[in-house]
Amino acid sequence: MVTIEREGGDPLPYEGVWRFTAPAVDASVPQARHAVRDLLTGQEVPVADDVVQGLLLIVSELVTNAVRHAALLSPTFAVEVALGAEWVRVSVEDTHPYRPTALETDHARTGGRGLLLVREVAREAGGTCEVERTANGGKVIWVVLPLKPAQIF
């Protein structure tokens, strides 16, 4: 575990970074979701329940994408969870070079809108989502959410 220092004092007990790898197989989707949920619970993160539900949906979508679309060139993927005083960042990294884009709504298609869903969940929670290249030629998709839900006026 890596500890992140925050301005104005020592890190809070739940602050830090955790990373795990898993094989790019279907069984890894619920395992990753449960691992993230268990981490939040185990670290006693003061996170709103609706933020947790959104975060778990995001983890499921991003890991599913790694399993379905990257497994051929990336037999494993990594999930990283970073916790700050007021935010949580989750990322899924694989070694496949293809960088996905969020597809627009197409009612004729039954799939392919996972990244669009991830971006919308992040936006509604007051967070952000990005796709970046990695040093090894793969990609990382990350989402940052506030621990408390966004105030909508």
Tab-separated table of N, CA and C in Angstrom:
chain	number	residue	atom	x	y	z
A	1	MET	N	0.839	-1.172	0.000
A	1	MET	CA	0.000	0.000	0.000
A	1	MET	C	0.884	1.236	0.000
A	2	VAL	N	0.498	2.201	-0.795
A	2	VAL	CA	1.183	3.482	-0.849
A	2	VAL	C	0.318	4.496	-0.123
A	3	THR	N	0.921	5.310	0.720
A	3	THR	CA	0.173	6.319	1.453
A	3	THR	C	0.293	7.646	0.730
A	4	ILE	N	-0.824	8.320	0.590
A	4	ILE	CA	-0.850	9.631	-0.040
A	4	ILE	C	-0.997	10.665	1.055
A	5	GLU	N	-0.102	11.618	1.097
A	5	GLU	CA	-0.198	12.696	2.077
A	5	GLU	C	-1.136	13.762	1.554
A	6	ARG	N	-1.910	14.343	2.410
A	6	ARG	CA	-2.780	15.428	1.992
A	6	ARG	C	-2.323	16.702	2.671
A	7	GLU	N	-2.647	17.805	2.024
A	7	GLU	CA	-2.264	19.090	2.583
A	7	GLU	C	-2.916	19.278	3.938
A	8	GLY	N	-2.187	19.852	4.839
A	8	GLY	CA	-2.754	20.195	6.128
A	8	GLY	C	-2.665	19.101	7.176
A	9	GLY	N	-1.930	18.040	6.922
A	9	GLY	CA	-1.792	17.054	7.979
A	9	GLY	C	-1.566	15.649	7.479
A	10	ASP	N	-1.625	14.739	8.424
A	10	ASP	CA	-1.413	13.329	8.112
A	10	ASP	C	-2.571	12.786	7.295
A	11	PRO	N	-2.312	11.719	6.544
A	11	PRO	CA	-3.407	11.125	5.770
A	11	PRO	C	-4.470	10.538	6.697
A	12	LEU	N	-5.686	10.516	6.184
A	12	LEU	CA	-6.771	9.880	6.923
A	12	LEU	C	-6.561	8.372	6.890
A	13	PRO	N	-7.142	7.630	7.833
A	13	PRO	CA	-6.886	6.181	7.901
A	13	PRO	C	-7.224	5.421	6.623
A	14	TYR	N	-8.175	5.887	5.845
A	14	TYR	CA	-8.573	5.160	4.645
A	14	TYR	C	-7.826	5.594	3.398
A	15	GLU	N	-7.006	6.635	3.448
A	15	GLU	CA	-6.308	7.109	2.254
A	15	GLU	C	-5.200	6.134	1.851
A	16	GLY	N	-5.055	5.950	0.556
A	16	GLY	CA	-3.998	5.085	0.050
A	16	GLY	C	-4.308	4.616	-1.354
A	17	VAL	N	-3.445	3.747	-1.865
A	17	VAL	CA	-3.596	3.197	-3.207
A	17	VAL	C	-3.451	1.684	-3.126
A	18	TRP	N	-4.387	0.973	-3.749
A	18	TRP	CA	-4.366	-0.478	-3.802
A	18	TRP	C	-4.468	-0.906	-5.255
A	19	ARG	N	-3.730	-1.954	-5.619
A	19	ARG	CA	-3.715	-2.419	-7.006
A	19	ARG	C	-3.728	-3.938	-7.005
A	20	PHE	N	-4.539	-4.499	-7.884
A	20	PHE	CA	-4.524	-5.947	-8.058
A	20	PHE	C	-4.654	-6.283	-9.536
A	21	THR	N	-4.148	-7.440	-9.902
A	21	THR	CA	-4.252	-7.914	-11.280
A	21	THR	C	-5.130	-9.152	-11.298
A	22	ALA	N	-5.691	-9.412	-12.459
A	22	ALA	CA	-6.574	-10.568	-12.615
A	22	ALA	C	-6.510	-11.032	-14.059
A	23	PRO	N	-6.857	-12.295	-14.280
A	23	PRO	CA	-6.915	-12.778	-15.668
A	23	PRO	C	-8.119	-12.177	-16.384
A	24	ALA	N	-7.982	-11.970	-17.679
A	24	ALA	CA	-9.069	-11.385	-18.483
A	24	ALA	C	-10.065	-12.478	-18.861
A	25	VAL	N	-10.820	-12.926	-17.850
A	25	VAL	CA	-11.850	-13.948	-18.028
A	25	VAL	C	-13.137	-13.459	-17.371
A	26	ASP	N	-14.268	-14.012	-17.783
A	26	ASP	CA	-15.573	-13.565	-17.281
A	26	ASP	C	-15.676	-13.569	-15.760
A	27	ALA	N	-15.100	-14.587	-15.113
A	27	ALA	CA	-15.205	-14.688	-13.652
A	27	ALA	C	-14.538	-13.511	-12.938
A	28	SER	N	-13.650	-12.808	-13.615
A	28	SER	CA	-12.964	-11.672	-12.986
A	28	SER	C	-13.868	-10.459	-12.808
A	29	VAL	N	-14.951	-10.371	-13.559
A	29	VAL	CA	-15.839	-9.207	-13.457
A	29	VAL	C	-16.457	-9.123	-12.061
A	30	PRO	N	-17.180	-10.138	-11.590
A	30	PRO	CA	-17.731	-10.021	-10.235
A	30	PRO	C	-16.645	-10.023	-9.163
A	31	GLN	N	-15.537	-10.708	-9.409
A	31	GLN	CA	-14.448	-10.714	-8.426
A	31	GLN	C	-13.875	-9.315	-8.240
A	32	ALA	N	-13.689	-8.583	-9.326
A	32	ALA	CA	-13.168	-7.218	-9.235
A	32	ALA	C	-14.162	-6.318	-8.512
A	33	ARG	N	-15.425	-6.450	-8.849
A	33	ARG	CA	-16.462	-5.641	-8.203
A	33	ARG	C	-16.489	-5.919	-6.695
A	34	HIS	N	-16.434	-7.184	-6.308
A	34	HIS	CA	-16.448	-7.541	-4.890
A	34	HIS	C	-15.186	-7.068	-4.185
A	35	ALA	N	-14.048	-7.131	-4.864
A	35	ALA	CA	-12.788	-6.677	-4.265
A	35	ALA	C	-12.843	-5.184	-3.972
A	36	VAL	N	-13.383	-4.404	-4.889
A	36	VAL	CA	-13.494	-2.958	-4.671
A	36	VAL	C	-14.479	-2.673	-3.535
A	37	ARG	N	-15.615	-3.342	-3.550
A	37	ARG	CA	-16.603	-3.148	-2.468
A	37	ARG	C	-15.992	-3.514	-1.112
A	38	ASP	N	-15.288	-4.654	-1.063
A	38	ASP	CA	-14.681	-5.096	0.196
A	38	ASP	C	-13.590	-4.137	0.664
A	39	LEU	N	-12.849	-3.549	-0.279
A	39	LEU	CA	-11.828	-2.576	0.077
A	39	LEU	C	-12.460	-1.350	0.717
A	40	LEU	N	-13.517	-0.826	0.102
A	40	LEU	CA	-14.195	0.352	0.658
A	40	LEU	C	-14.743	0.066	2.055
A	41	THR	N	-15.322	-1.114	2.223
A	41	THR	CA	-15.870	-1.497	3.521
A	41	THR	C	-14.752	-1.702	4.539
A	42	GLY	N	-13.724	-2.444	4.138
A	42	GLY	CA	-12.617	-2.758	5.043
A	42	GLY	C	-11.843	-1.531	5.501
A	43	GLN	N	-11.729	-0.538	4.635
A	43	GLN	CA	-11.014	0.691	4.979
A	43	GLN	C	-11.919	1.701	5.669
A	44	GLU	N	-13.192	1.345	5.812
A	44	GLU	CA	-14.184	2.219	6.453
A	44	GLU	C	-14.215	3.602	5.807
A	45	VAL	N	-14.300	3.587	4.474
A	45	VAL	CA	-14.337	4.823	3.706
A	45	VAL	C	-15.708	5.478	3.889
A	46	PRO	N	-15.747	6.753	4.239
A	46	PRO	CA	-17.030	7.442	4.428
A	46	PRO	C	-17.617	7.859	3.073
A	47	VAL	N	-18.122	6.883	2.353
A	47	VAL	CA	-18.624	7.110	0.998
A	47	VAL	C	-20.131	6.874	0.981
A	48	ALA	N	-20.825	7.741	0.273
A	48	ALA	CA	-22.283	7.622	0.159
A	48	ALA	C	-22.642	6.346	-0.599
A	49	ASP	N	-23.745	5.718	-0.204
A	49	ASP	CA	-24.158	4.458	-0.821
A	49	ASP	C	-24.392	4.589	-2.324
A	50	ASP	N	-24.994	5.703	-2.772
A	50	ASP	CA	-25.229	5.839	-4.209
A	50	ASP	C	-23.917	6.009	-4.972
A	51	VAL	N	-22.899	6.576	-4.338
A	51	VAL	CA	-21.579	6.666	-4.974
A	51	VAL	C	-20.965	5.267	-5.075
A	52	VAL	N	-21.120	4.470	-4.025
A	52	VAL	CA	-20.610	3.089	-4.064
A	52	VAL	C	-21.285	2.315	-5.192
A	53	GLN	N	-22.604	2.433	-5.311
A	53	GLN	CA	-23.319	1.702	-6.359
A	53	GLN	C	-22.858	2.139	-7.747
A	54	GLY	N	-22.679	3.431	-7.948
A	54	GLY	CA	-22.166	3.925	-9.223
A	54	GLY	C	-20.756	3.430	-9.492
A	55	LEU	N	-19.911	3.447	-8.466
A	55	LEU	CA	-18.533	2.988	-8.614
A	55	LEU	C	-18.477	1.504	-8.967
A	56	LEU	N	-19.311	0.704	-8.339
A	56	LEU	CA	-19.331	-0.733	-8.632
A	56	LEU	C	-19.829	-1.004	-10.050
A	57	LEU	N	-20.791	-0.225	-10.518
A	57	LEU	CA	-21.244	-0.335	-11.904
A	57	LEU	C	-20.093	0.014	-12.852
A	58	ILE	N	-19.368	1.065	-12.532
A	58	ILE	CA	-18.226	1.474	-13.353
A	58	ILE	C	-17.168	0.380	-13.401
A	59	VAL	N	-16.841	-0.199	-12.256
A	59	VAL	CA	-15.857	-1.293	-12.216
A	59	VAL	C	-16.325	-2.448	-13.089
A	60	SER	N	-17.597	-2.825	-12.966
A	60	SER	CA	-18.134	-3.922	-13.784
A	60	SER	C	-18.000	-3.626	-15.268
A	61	GLU	N	-18.350	-2.420	-15.677
A	61	GLU	CA	-18.276	-2.058	-17.099
A	61	GLU	C	-16.840	-2.044	-17.605
A	62	LEU	N	-15.933	-1.435	-16.844
A	62	LEU	CA	-14.546	-1.339	-17.306
A	62	LEU	C	-13.863	-2.701	-17.348
A	63	VAL	N	-14.114	-3.541	-16.357
A	63	VAL	CA	-13.513	-4.885	-16.362
A	63	VAL	C	-14.136	-5.734	-17.466
A	64	THR	N	-15.442	-5.603	-17.675
A	64	THR	CA	-16.086	-6.328	-18.782
A	64	THR	C	-15.459	-5.934	-20.109
A	65	ASN	N	-15.195	-4.641	-20.300
A	65	ASN	CA	-14.541	-4.208	-21.534
A	65	ASN	C	-13.161	-4.834	-21.682
A	66	ALA	N	-12.399	-4.898	-20.599
A	66	ALA	CA	-11.071	-5.512	-20.657
A	66	ALA	C	-11.171	-6.990	-21.011
A	67	VAL	N	-12.160	-7.662	-20.450
A	67	VAL	CA	-12.345	-9.096	-20.715
A	67	VAL	C	-12.819	-9.337	-22.144
A	68	ARG	N	-13.785	-8.567	-22.599
A	68	ARG	CA	-14.375	-8.794	-23.926
A	68	ARG	C	-13.533	-8.281	-25.083
A	69	HIS	N	-12.852	-7.151	-24.871
A	69	HIS	CA	-12.214	-6.491	-26.003
A	69	HIS	C	-10.690	-6.489	-25.979
A	70	ALA	N	-10.084	-6.762	-24.832
A	70	ALA	CA	-8.627	-6.674	-24.753
A	70	ALA	C	-7.946	-8.002	-24.474
A	71	ALA	N	-8.699	-9.022	-24.117
A	71	ALA	CA	-8.108	-10.282	-23.654
A	71	ALA	C	-7.172	-10.930	-24.663
A	72	LEU	N	-7.461	-10.789	-25.943
A	72	LEU	CA	-6.620	-11.416	-26.960
A	72	LEU	C	-5.172	-10.935	-26.863
A	73	LEU	N	-4.971	-9.637	-26.665
A	73	LEU	CA	-3.626	-9.075	-26.570
A	73	LEU	C	-3.216	-8.761	-25.133
A	74	SER	N	-4.140	-8.882	-24.210
A	74	SER	CA	-3.865	-8.572	-22.813
A	74	SER	C	-4.513	-9.634	-21.941
A	75	PRO	N	-3.814	-10.743	-21.689
A	75	PRO	CA	-4.432	-11.835	-20.924
A	75	PRO	C	-4.691	-11.495	-19.454
A	76	THR	N	-4.119	-10.404	-18.981
A	76	THR	CA	-4.410	-9.931	-17.627
A	76	THR	C	-4.702	-8.433	-17.691
A	77	PHE	N	-5.310	-7.939	-16.648
A	77	PHE	CA	-5.575	-6.513	-16.507
A	77	PHE	C	-5.316	-6.144	-15.057
A	78	ALA	N	-5.211	-4.859	-14.789
A	78	ALA	CA	-4.996	-4.383	-13.421
A	78	ALA	C	-6.104	-3.414	-13.044
A	79	VAL	N	-6.522	-3.506	-11.808
A	79	VAL	CA	-7.470	-2.552	-11.235
A	79	VAL	C	-6.729	-1.825	-10.119
A	80	GLU	N	-6.838	-0.514	-10.141
A	80	GLU	CA	-6.220	0.289	-9.086
A	80	GLU	C	-7.291	1.156	-8.456
A	81	VAL	N	-7.268	1.210	-7.135
A	81	VAL	CA	-8.188	2.060	-6.385
A	81	VAL	C	-7.329	3.000	-5.545
A	82	ALA	N	-7.511	4.288	-5.748
A	82	ALA	CA	-6.826	5.303	-4.956
A	82	ALA	C	-7.882	6.066	-4.172
A	83	LEU	N	-7.633	6.219	-2.897
A	83	LEU	CA	-8.583	6.912	-2.023
A	83	LEU	C	-7.938	8.153	-1.444
A	84	GLY	N	-8.575	9.284	-1.659
A	84	GLY	CA	-8.155	10.540	-1.065
A	84	GLY	C	-9.130	10.942	0.022
A	85	ALA	N	-8.899	12.067	0.624
A	85	ALA	CA	-9.758	12.526	1.713
A	85	ALA	C	-11.201	12.711	1.263
A	86	GLU	N	-11.394	13.155	-0.001
A	86	GLU	CA	-12.750	13.468	-0.461
A	86	GLU	C	-13.103	12.836	-1.794
A	87	TRP	N	-12.276	11.901	-2.285
A	87	TRP	CA	-12.505	11.329	-3.614
A	87	TRP	C	-12.015	9.885	-3.670
A	88	VAL	N	-12.503	9.187	-4.669
A	88	VAL	CA	-12.030	7.840	-4.976
A	88	VAL	C	-11.740	7.797	-6.479
A	89	ARG	N	-10.618	7.183	-6.821
A	89	ARG	CA	-10.237	7.025	-8.227
A	89	ARG	C	-10.079	5.538	-8.480
A	90	VAL	N	-10.780	5.043	-9.485
A	90	VAL	CA	-10.631	3.652	-9.882
A	90	VAL	C	-10.177	3.630	-11.334
A	91	SER	N	-9.238	2.740	-11.629
A	91	SER	CA	-8.764	2.622	-13.002
A	91	SER	C	-8.615	1.155	-13.364
A	92	VAL	N	-8.795	0.892	-14.652
A	92	VAL	CA	-8.574	-0.452	-15.192
A	92	VAL	C	-7.580	-0.295	-16.334
A	93	GLU	N	-6.503	-1.061	-16.252
A	93	GLU	CA	-5.410	-0.959	-17.221
A	93	GLU	C	-5.192	-2.306	-17.890
A	94	ASP	N	-4.979	-2.267	-19.206
A	94	ASP	CA	-4.610	-3.469	-19.935
A	94	ASP	C	-3.532	-3.110	-20.946
A	95	THR	N	-2.987	-4.117	-21.610
A	95	THR	CA	-1.888	-3.873	-22.547
A	95	THR	C	-2.337	-3.837	-24.003
A	96	HIS	N	-3.640	-3.880	-24.247
A	96	HIS	CA	-4.154	-3.781	-25.610
A	96	HIS	C	-4.044	-2.326	-26.062
A	97	PRO	N	-3.543	-2.069	-27.280
A	97	PRO	CA	-3.320	-0.683	-27.706
A	97	PRO	C	-4.581	0.090	-28.099
A	98	TYR	N	-5.686	-0.588	-28.360
A	98	TYR	CA	-6.900	0.103	-28.806
A	98	TYR	C	-7.455	0.982	-27.695
A	99	ARG	N	-7.715	2.250	-28.013
A	99	ARG	CA	-8.333	3.180	-27.072
A	99	ARG	C	-9.798	3.339	-27.433
A	100	PRO	N	-10.699	2.859	-26.586
A	100	PRO	CA	-12.127	2.953	-26.913
A	100	PRO	C	-12.632	4.381	-26.833
A	101	THR	N	-13.722	4.613	-27.527
A	101	THR	CA	-14.419	5.889	-27.437
A	101	THR	C	-15.858	5.597	-27.024
A	102	ALA	N	-16.471	6.556	-26.401
A	102	ALA	CA	-17.868	6.400	-25.974
A	102	ALA	C	-18.759	6.506	-27.201
A	103	LEU	N	-19.508	5.451	-27.474
A	103	LEU	CA	-20.418	5.453	-28.613
A	103	LEU	C	-21.701	6.184	-28.245
A	104	GLU	N	-22.248	6.850	-29.206
A	104	GLU	CA	-23.525	7.524	-28.983
A	104	GLU	C	-24.641	6.482	-28.942
A	105	THR	N	-25.758	6.879	-28.426
A	105	THR	CA	-26.899	5.984	-28.332
A	105	THR	C	-27.357	5.565	-29.722
A	106	ASP	N	-27.452	4.262	-29.916
A	106	ASP	CA	-27.936	3.684	-31.169
A	106	ASP	C	-28.892	2.580	-30.753
A	107	HIS	N	-30.175	2.823	-30.867
A	107	HIS	CA	-31.172	1.888	-30.364
A	107	HIS	C	-31.171	0.562	-31.114
A	108	ALA	N	-30.544	0.501	-32.275
A	108	ALA	CA	-30.464	-0.743	-33.031
A	108	ALA	C	-29.394	-1.676	-32.462
A	109	ARG	N	-28.456	-1.124	-31.699
A	109	ARG	CA	-27.375	-1.925	-31.113
A	109	ARG	C	-27.768	-2.381	-29.722
A	110	THR	N	-27.388	-3.590	-29.377
A	110	THR	CA	-27.697	-4.105	-28.046
A	110	THR	C	-26.521	-3.974	-27.094
A	111	GLY	N	-25.387	-3.526	-27.570
A	111	GLY	CA	-24.207	-3.369	-26.717
A	111	GLY	C	-23.328	-2.266	-27.247
A	112	GLY	N	-22.131	-2.165	-26.659
A	112	GLY	CA	-21.162	-1.213	-27.146
A	112	GLY	C	-21.254	0.172	-26.546
A	113	ARG	N	-22.091	0.328	-25.506
A	113	ARG	CA	-22.233	1.655	-24.909
A	113	ARG	C	-21.725	1.690	-23.472
A	114	GLY	N	-20.865	0.750	-23.112
A	114	GLY	CA	-20.360	0.692	-21.738
A	114	GLY	C	-19.610	1.934	-21.323
A	115	LEU	N	-18.726	2.431	-22.187
A	115	LEU	CA	-17.955	3.625	-21.839
A	115	LEU	C	-18.858	4.856	-21.758
A	116	LEU	N	-19.870	4.910	-22.594
A	116	LEU	CA	-20.848	5.999	-22.519
A	116	LEU	C	-21.556	5.960	-21.162
A	117	LEU	N	-21.942	4.775	-20.722
A	117	LEU	CA	-22.583	4.604	-19.421
A	117	LEU	C	-21.632	5.026	-18.300
A	118	VAL	N	-20.377	4.602	-18.382
A	118	VAL	CA	-19.379	4.960	-17.370
A	118	VAL	C	-19.240	6.480	-17.280
A	119	ARG	N	-19.119	7.127	-18.419
A	119	ARG	CA	-18.969	8.590	-18.418
A	119	ARG	C	-20.198	9.283	-17.851
A	120	GLU	N	-21.373	8.766	-18.156
A	120	GLU	CA	-22.602	9.379	-17.650
A	120	GLU	C	-22.728	9.197	-16.139
A	121	VAL	N	-22.413	8.005	-15.632
A	121	VAL	CA	-22.461	7.768	-14.184
A	121	VAL	C	-21.462	8.686	-13.481
A	122	ALA	N	-20.264	8.807	-14.035
A	122	ALA	CA	-19.246	9.685	-13.447
A	122	ALA	C	-19.723	11.131	-13.440
A	123	ARG	N	-20.269	11.579	-14.563
A	123	ARG	CA	-20.737	12.959	-14.672
A	123	ARG	C	-21.847	13.254	-13.662
A	124	GLU	N	-22.809	12.344	-13.551
A	124	GLU	CA	-23.917	12.548	-12.615
A	124	GLU	C	-23.447	12.591	-11.170
A	125	ALA	N	-22.360	11.892	-10.877
A	125	ALA	CA	-21.827	11.880	-9.510
A	125	ALA	C	-20.915	13.070	-9.245
A	126	GLY	N	-20.660	13.876	-10.271
A	126	GLY	CA	-19.763	15.014	-10.104
A	126	GLY	C	-18.313	14.659	-10.341
A	127	GLY	N	-18.075	13.554	-11.048
A	127	GLY	CA	-16.711	13.095	-11.295
A	127	GLY	C	-16.298	13.218	-12.746
A	128	THR	N	-15.191	12.577	-13.081
A	128	THR	CA	-14.646	12.605	-14.437
A	128	THR	C	-14.198	11.218	-14.861
A	129	CYS	N	-14.053	11.051	-16.175
A	129	CYS	CA	-13.602	9.792	-16.757
A	129	CYS	C	-12.643	10.120	-17.900
A	130	GLU	N	-11.538	9.398	-17.984
A	130	GLU	CA	-10.562	9.610	-19.052
A	130	GLU	C	-9.992	8.278	-19.520
A	131	VAL	N	-9.542	8.270	-20.770
A	131	VAL	CA	-8.833	7.127	-21.351
A	131	VAL	C	-7.457	7.637	-21.749
A	132	GLU	N	-6.397	6.953	-21.300
A	132	GLU	CA	-5.035	7.377	-21.601
A	132	GLU	C	-4.199	6.195	-22.061
A	133	ARG	N	-3.188	6.499	-22.837
A	133	ARG	CA	-2.196	5.488	-23.216
A	133	ARG	C	-1.255	5.260	-22.041
A	134	THR	N	-0.717	4.043	-21.969
A	134	THR	CA	0.266	3.730	-20.941
A	134	THR	C	1.653	3.666	-21.575
A	135	ALA	N	2.662	3.644	-20.755
A	135	ALA	CA	4.044	3.604	-21.242
A	135	ALA	C	4.334	2.323	-22.031
A	136	ASN	N	3.605	1.242	-21.720
A	136	ASN	CA	3.849	-0.031	-22.421
A	136	ASN	C	2.994	-0.190	-23.679
A	137	GLY	N	2.306	0.872	-24.089
A	137	GLY	CA	1.516	0.829	-25.315
A	137	GLY	C	0.074	0.419	-25.125
A	138	GLY	N	-0.320	0.127	-23.904
A	138	GLY	CA	-1.705	-0.230	-23.619
A	138	GLY	C	-2.522	1.004	-23.284
A	139	LYS	N	-3.523	0.799	-22.456
A	139	LYS	CA	-4.379	1.912	-22.063
A	139	LYS	C	-4.817	1.757	-20.619
A	140	VAL	N	-5.193	2.861	-20.041
A	140	VAL	CA	-5.802	2.874	-18.728
A	140	VAL	C	-7.028	3.770	-18.824
A	141	ILE	N	-8.126	3.281	-18.295
A	141	ILE	CA	-9.358	4.053	-18.218
A	141	ILE	C	-9.591	4.316	-16.740
A	142	TRP	N	-9.700	5.585	-16.389
A	142	TRP	CA	-9.861	5.921	-14.981
A	142	TRP	C	-11.048	6.843	-14.767
A	143	VAL	N	-11.584	6.718	-13.565
A	143	VAL	CA	-12.732	7.521	-13.147
A	143	VAL	C	-12.447	8.038	-11.748
A	144	VAL	N	-12.712	9.321	-11.535
A	144	VAL	CA	-12.608	9.919	-10.209
A	144	VAL	C	-14.001	10.375	-9.806
A	145	LEU	N	-14.399	9.968	-8.605
A	145	LEU	CA	-15.701	10.358	-8.060
A	145	LEU	C	-15.506	10.987	-6.688
A	146	PRO	N	-16.327	11.972	-6.342
A	146	PRO	CA	-16.306	12.486	-4.969
A	146	PRO	C	-16.925	11.432	-4.038
A	147	LEU	N	-16.468	11.396	-2.802
A	147	LEU	CA	-17.021	10.426	-1.858
A	147	LEU	C	-18.468	10.734	-1.491
A	148	LYS	N	-18.836	11.986	-1.610
A	148	LYS	CA	-20.218	12.393	-1.347
A	148	LYS	C	-20.857	12.726	-2.697
A	149	PRO	N	-22.145	12.441	-2.859
A	149	PRO	CA	-22.802	12.722	-4.137
A	149	PRO	C	-22.813	14.209	-4.471
A	150	ALA	N	-22.833	14.480	-5.763
A	150	ALA	CA	-22.882	15.862	-6.236
A	150	ALA	C	-24.213	16.483	-5.851
A	151	GLN	N	-24.187	17.753	-5.531
A	151	GLN	CA	-25.408	18.501	-5.228
A	151	GLN	C	-25.997	19.006	-6.530
A	152	ILE	N	-27.225	18.641	-6.806
A	152	ILE	CA	-27.893	19.090	-8.017
A	152	ILE	C	-28.917	20.150	-7.628
A	153	PHE	N	-28.802	21.309	-8.254
A	153	PHE	CA	-29.704	22.417	-7.932
A	153	PHE	C	-30.736	22.587	-8.983
